[in-house]
JSON list of C-alpha atoms in Angstrom, two decimals:
[
{"chain": "O", "resi": 1, "resn": "MET", "atom": "CA", "xyz": [22.98, -47.58, -95.27]},
{"chain": "O", "resi": 2, "resn": "ARG", "atom": "CA", "xyz": [25.97, -45.35, -94.78]},
{"chain": "O", "resi": 3, "resn": "THR", "atom": "CA", "xyz": [23.96, -42.15, -95.34]},
{"chain": "O", "resi": 4, "resn": "GLN", "atom": "CA", "xyz": [21.38, -43.30, -92.83]},
{"chain": "O", "resi": 5, "resn": "SER", "atom": "CA", "xyz": [24.15, -43.86, -90.28]},
{"chain": "O", "resi": 6, "resn": "ASN", "atom": "CA", "xyz": [25.57, -40.40, -91.01]},
{"chain": "O", "resi": 7, "resn": "ASN", "atom": "CA", "xyz": [22.11, -38.86, -90.66]},
{"chain": "O", "resi": 8, "resn": "ASN", "atom": "CA", "xyz": [21.63, -40.69, -87.37]},
{"chain": "O", "resi": 9, "resn": "MET", "atom": "CA", "xyz": [24.94, -39.39, -86.04]},
{"chain": "O", "resi": 10, "resn": "GLU", "atom": "CA", "xyz": [24.08, -35.88, -87.24]},
{"chain": "O", "resi": 11, "resn": "ASP", "atom": "CA", "xyz": [20.68, -36.07, -85.49]},
{"chain": "O", "resi": 12, "resn": "LYS", "atom": "CA", "xyz": [22.36, -37.20, -82.26]},
{"chain": "O", "resi": 13, "resn": "TYR", "atom": "CA", "xyz": [24.86, -34.35, -82.54]},
{"chain": "O", "resi": 14, "resn": "ILE", "atom": "CA", "xyz": [22.08, -31.80, -83.08]},
{"chain": "O", "resi": 15, "resn": "LYS", "atom": "CA", "xyz": [20.13, -33.13, -80.09]},
{"chain": "O", "resi": 16, "resn": "ALA", "atom": "CA", "xyz": [23.23, -33.10, -77.89]},
{"chain": "O", "resi": 17, "resn": "ARG", "atom": "CA", "xyz": [24.09, -29.57, -78.99]},
{"chain": "O", "resi": 18, "resn": "LYS", "atom": "CA", "xyz": [20.54, -28.41, -78.24]},
{"chain": "O", "resi": 19, "resn": "LYS", "atom": "CA", "xyz": [20.73, -30.00, -74.76]},
{"chain": "O", "resi": 20, "resn": "VAL", "atom": "CA", "xyz": [24.05, -28.24, -74.09]},
{"chain": "O", "resi": 21, "resn": "GLU", "atom": "CA", "xyz": [22.53, -24.91, -75.15]},
{"chain": "O", "resi": 22, "resn": "GLU", "atom": "CA", "xyz": [19.58, -25.48, -72.80]},
{"chain": "O", "resi": 23, "resn": "LEU", "atom": "CA", "xyz": [21.94, -26.30, -69.93]},
{"chain": "O", "resi": 24, "resn": "LYS", "atom": "CA", "xyz": [24.08, -23.26, -70.67]},
{"chain": "O", "resi": 25, "resn": "GLY", "atom": "CA", "xyz": [21.00, -21.03, -70.70]},
{"chain": "O", "resi": 26, "resn": "PHE", "atom": "CA", "xyz": [19.86, -22.41, -67.37]},
{"chain": "O", "resi": 27, "resn": "TYR", "atom": "CA", "xyz": [23.26, -21.92, -65.74]},
{"chain": "O", "resi": 28, "resn": "TYR", "atom": "CA", "xyz": [23.47, -18.33, -67.03]},
{"chain": "O", "resi": 29, "resn": "ASN", "atom": "CA", "xyz": [20.02, -17.71, -65.58]},
{"chain": "O", "resi": 30, "resn": "LEU", "atom": "CA", "xyz": [21.05, -19.25, -62.23]},
{"chain": "O", "resi": 31, "resn": "ILE", "atom": "CA", "xyz": [24.27, -17.23, -62.04]},
{"chain": "O", "resi": 32, "resn": "SER", "atom": "CA", "xyz": [22.38, -14.03, -62.86]},
{"chain": "O", "resi": 33, "resn": "TYR", "atom": "CA", "xyz": [19.85, -14.82, -60.14]},
{"chain": "O", "resi": 34, "resn": "CYS", "atom": "CA", "xyz": [22.59, -15.43, -57.58]},
{"chain": "O", "resi": 35, "resn": "LEU", "atom": "CA", "xyz": [24.31, -12.16, -58.45]},
{"chain": "O", "resi": 36, "resn": "VAL", "atom": "CA", "xyz": [21.32, -9.84, -58.92]},
{"chain": "O", "resi": 37, "resn": "ILE", "atom": "CA", "xyz": [19.11, -10.87, -55.98]},
{"chain": "O", "resi": 38, "resn": "PRO", "atom": "CA", "xyz": [21.68, -9.97, -53.28]},
{"chain": "O", "resi": 39, "resn": "PHE", "atom": "CA", "xyz": [22.23, -6.66, -55.06]},
{"chain": "O", "resi": 40, "resn": "LEU", "atom": "CA", "xyz": [18.48, -5.96, -54.99]},
{"chain": "O", "resi": 41, "resn": "ILE", "atom": "CA", "xyz": [18.34, -6.83, -51.29]},
{"chain": "O", "resi": 42, "resn": "PHE", "atom": "CA", "xyz": [21.23, -4.43, -50.70]},
{"chain": "O", "resi": 43, "resn": "ILE", "atom": "CA", "xyz": [19.44, -1.66, -52.64]},
{"chain": "O", "resi": 44, "resn": "ASN", "atom": "CA", "xyz": [16.27, -2.25, -50.63]},
{"chain": "O", "resi": 45, "resn": "TYR", "atom": "CA", "xyz": [18.25, -2.19, -47.38]},
{"chain": "O", "resi": 46, "resn": "ARG", "atom": "CA", "xyz": [20.05, 1.06, -48.26]},
{"chain": "O", "resi": 47, "resn": "THR", "atom": "CA", "xyz": [16.98, 2.93, -49.54]},
{"chain": "O", "resi": 48, "resn": "TYR", "atom": "CA", "xyz": [13.85, 2.00, -47.60]},
{"chain": "O", "resi": 49, "resn": "TRP", "atom": "CA", "xyz": [14.01, -1.06, -45.36]},
{"chain": "O", "resi": 50, "resn": "ASP", "atom": "CA", "xyz": [10.48, -0.67, -43.95]},
{"chain": "O", "resi": 51, "resn": "PHE", "atom": "CA", "xyz": [8.96, -2.22, -47.09]},
{"chain": "O", "resi": 52, "resn": "HIS", "atom": "CA", "xyz": [10.70, -5.40, -48.24]},
{"chain": "O", "resi": 53, "resn": "TRP", "atom": "CA", "xyz": [10.00, -5.22, -51.97]},
{"chain": "O", "resi": 54, "resn": "PHE", "atom": "CA", "xyz": [12.92, -7.51, -52.78]},
{"chain": "O", "resi": 55, "resn": "TRP", "atom": "CA", "xyz": [10.63, -10.52, -52.14]},
{"chain": "O", "resi": 56, "resn": "PHE", "atom": "CA", "xyz": [8.75, -9.84, -55.38]},
{"chain": "O", "resi": 57, "resn": "PRO", "atom": "CA", "xyz": [11.75, -10.40, -57.69]},
{"chain": "O", "resi": 58, "resn": "ILE", "atom": "CA", "xyz": [12.96, -13.28, -55.50]},
{"chain": "O", "resi": 59, "resn": "LEU", "atom": "CA", "xyz": [9.65, -15.11, -55.85]},
{"chain": "O", "resi": 60, "resn": "GLY", "atom": "CA", "xyz": [8.94, -14.15, -59.46]},
{"chain": "O", "resi": 61, "resn": "TRP", "atom": "CA", "xyz": [12.39, -14.87, -60.83]},
{"chain": "O", "resi": 62, "resn": "GLY", "atom": "CA", "xyz": [12.67, -17.91, -58.56]},
{"chain": "O", "resi": 63, "resn": "MET", "atom": "CA", "xyz": [9.50, -19.41, -60.04]},
{"chain": "O", "resi": 64, "resn": "GLY", "atom": "CA", "xyz": [10.82, -18.74, -63.53]},
{"chain": "O", "resi": 65, "resn": "LEU", "atom": "CA", "xyz": [14.09, -20.38, -62.57]},
{"chain": "O", "resi": 66, "resn": "ALA", "atom": "CA", "xyz": [12.23, -23.40, -61.19]},
{"chain": "O", "resi": 67, "resn": "PHE", "atom": "CA", "xyz": [10.25, -23.79, -64.44]},
{"chain": "O", "resi": 68, "resn": "HIS", "atom": "CA", "xyz": [13.47, -23.43, -66.42]},
{"chain": "O", "resi": 69, "resn": "ALA", "atom": "CA", "xyz": [15.12, -26.13, -64.29]},
{"chain": "O", "resi": 70, "resn": "TYR", "atom": "CA", "xyz": [12.10, -28.41, -64.78]},
{"chain": "O", "resi": 71, "resn": "HIS", "atom": "CA", "xyz": [12.27, -27.89, -68.53]},
{"chain": "O", "resi": 72, "resn": "VAL", "atom": "CA", "xyz": [16.00, -28.64, -68.69]},
{"chain": "O", "resi": 73, "resn": "PHE", "atom": "CA", "xyz": [16.35, -31.48, -66.16]},
{"chain": "O", "resi": 74, "resn": "VAL", "atom": "CA", "xyz": [12.97, -33.17, -65.69]},
{"chain": "O", "resi": 75, "resn": "ASN", "atom": "CA", "xyz": [10.89, -32.62, -68.81]},
{"chain": "O", "resi": 76, "resn": "ASN", "atom": "CA", "xyz": [10.67, -36.30, -69.75]},
{"chain": "O", "resi": 77, "resn": "GLY", "atom": "CA", "xyz": [7.26, -36.90, -68.24]},
{"chain": "O", "resi": 78, "resn": "ILE", "atom": "CA", "xyz": [4.16, -38.25, -69.92]},
{"chain": "O", "resi": 79, "resn": "LEU", "atom": "CA", "xyz": [4.31, -35.73, -72.76]},
{"chain": "O", "resi": 80, "resn": "GLY", "atom": "CA", "xyz": [8.00, -34.86, -72.55]},
{"chain": "O", "resi": 81, "resn": "LYS", "atom": "CA", "xyz": [10.78, -35.16, -75.11]},
{"chain": "O", "resi": 82, "resn": "ASN", "atom": "CA", "xyz": [11.24, -38.91, -74.73]},
{"chain": "O", "resi": 83, "resn": "TRP", "atom": "CA", "xyz": [7.53, -39.49, -75.32]},
{"chain": "O", "resi": 84, "resn": "GLU", "atom": "CA", "xyz": [7.62, -37.35, -78.46]},
{"chain": "O", "resi": 85, "resn": "GLN", "atom": "CA", "xyz": [10.64, -39.22, -79.80]},
{"chain": "O", "resi": 86, "resn": "ARG", "atom": "CA", "xyz": [9.07, -42.63, -79.08]},
{"chain": "O", "resi": 87, "resn": "LYS", "atom": "CA", "xyz": [5.81, -41.59, -80.73]},
{"chain": "O", "resi": 88, "resn": "ILE", "atom": "CA", "xyz": [7.59, -40.30, -83.84]},
{"chain": "O", "resi": 89, "resn": "GLU", "atom": "CA", "xyz": [9.57, -43.54, -84.15]},
{"chain": "O", "resi": 90, "resn": "GLU", "atom": "CA", "xyz": [6.41, -45.61, -83.64]},
{"chain": "O", "resi": 91, "resn": "LEU", "atom": "CA", "xyz": [4.52, -43.72, -86.35]},
{"chain": "O", "resi": 92, "resn": "MET", "atom": "CA", "xyz": [7.47, -43.99, -88.73]},
{"chain": "O", "resi": 93, "resn": "ARG", "atom": "CA", "xyz": [7.63, -47.78, -88.12]},
{"chain": "O", "resi": 94, "resn": "GLU", "atom": "CA", "xyz": [3.90, -48.10, -88.81]},
{"chain": "O", "resi": 95, "resn": "GLU", "atom": "CA", "xyz": [4.24, -46.17, -92.05]},
{"chain": "O", "resi": 96, "resn": "GLU", "atom": "CA", "xyz": [7.18, -48.35, -93.09]},
{"chain": "O", "resi": 97, "resn": "GLU", "atom": "CA", "xyz": [5.22, -51.54, -92.34]},
{"chain": "O", "resi": 98, "resn": "LYS", "atom": "CA", "xyz": [2.21, -50.29, -94.35]},
{"chain": "O", "resi": 99, "resn": "ARG", "atom": "CA", "xyz": [4.50, -49.53, -97.24]},
{"chain": "O", "resi": 100, "resn": "TRP", "atom": "CA", "xyz": [5.70, -53.13, -97.48]},
{"chain": "O", "resi": 101, "resn": "GLU", "atom": "CA", "xyz": [2.26, -54.76, -97.17]}
]
């Protein structure tokens, strides 16, 4: 029983560490976006202001940032991480019950 408890704690630690890495990646991406986009607008302003090409990286990177935020903060929908974990536990319980029949 003790090894199962240790494994459970280790699994929780690994999941928590993975979540922290995902959050850190998102925040690095957000900080980069907030620093680079104004610089690109400045470059566009100083070189050729008649064509506003800075909208392309704003929209493209912004969509990527939105998907990244969804993945990190919301991705617990119908087929999200919680669903996967519940399904794995359900299948493991079924296998365990079959084993004892």
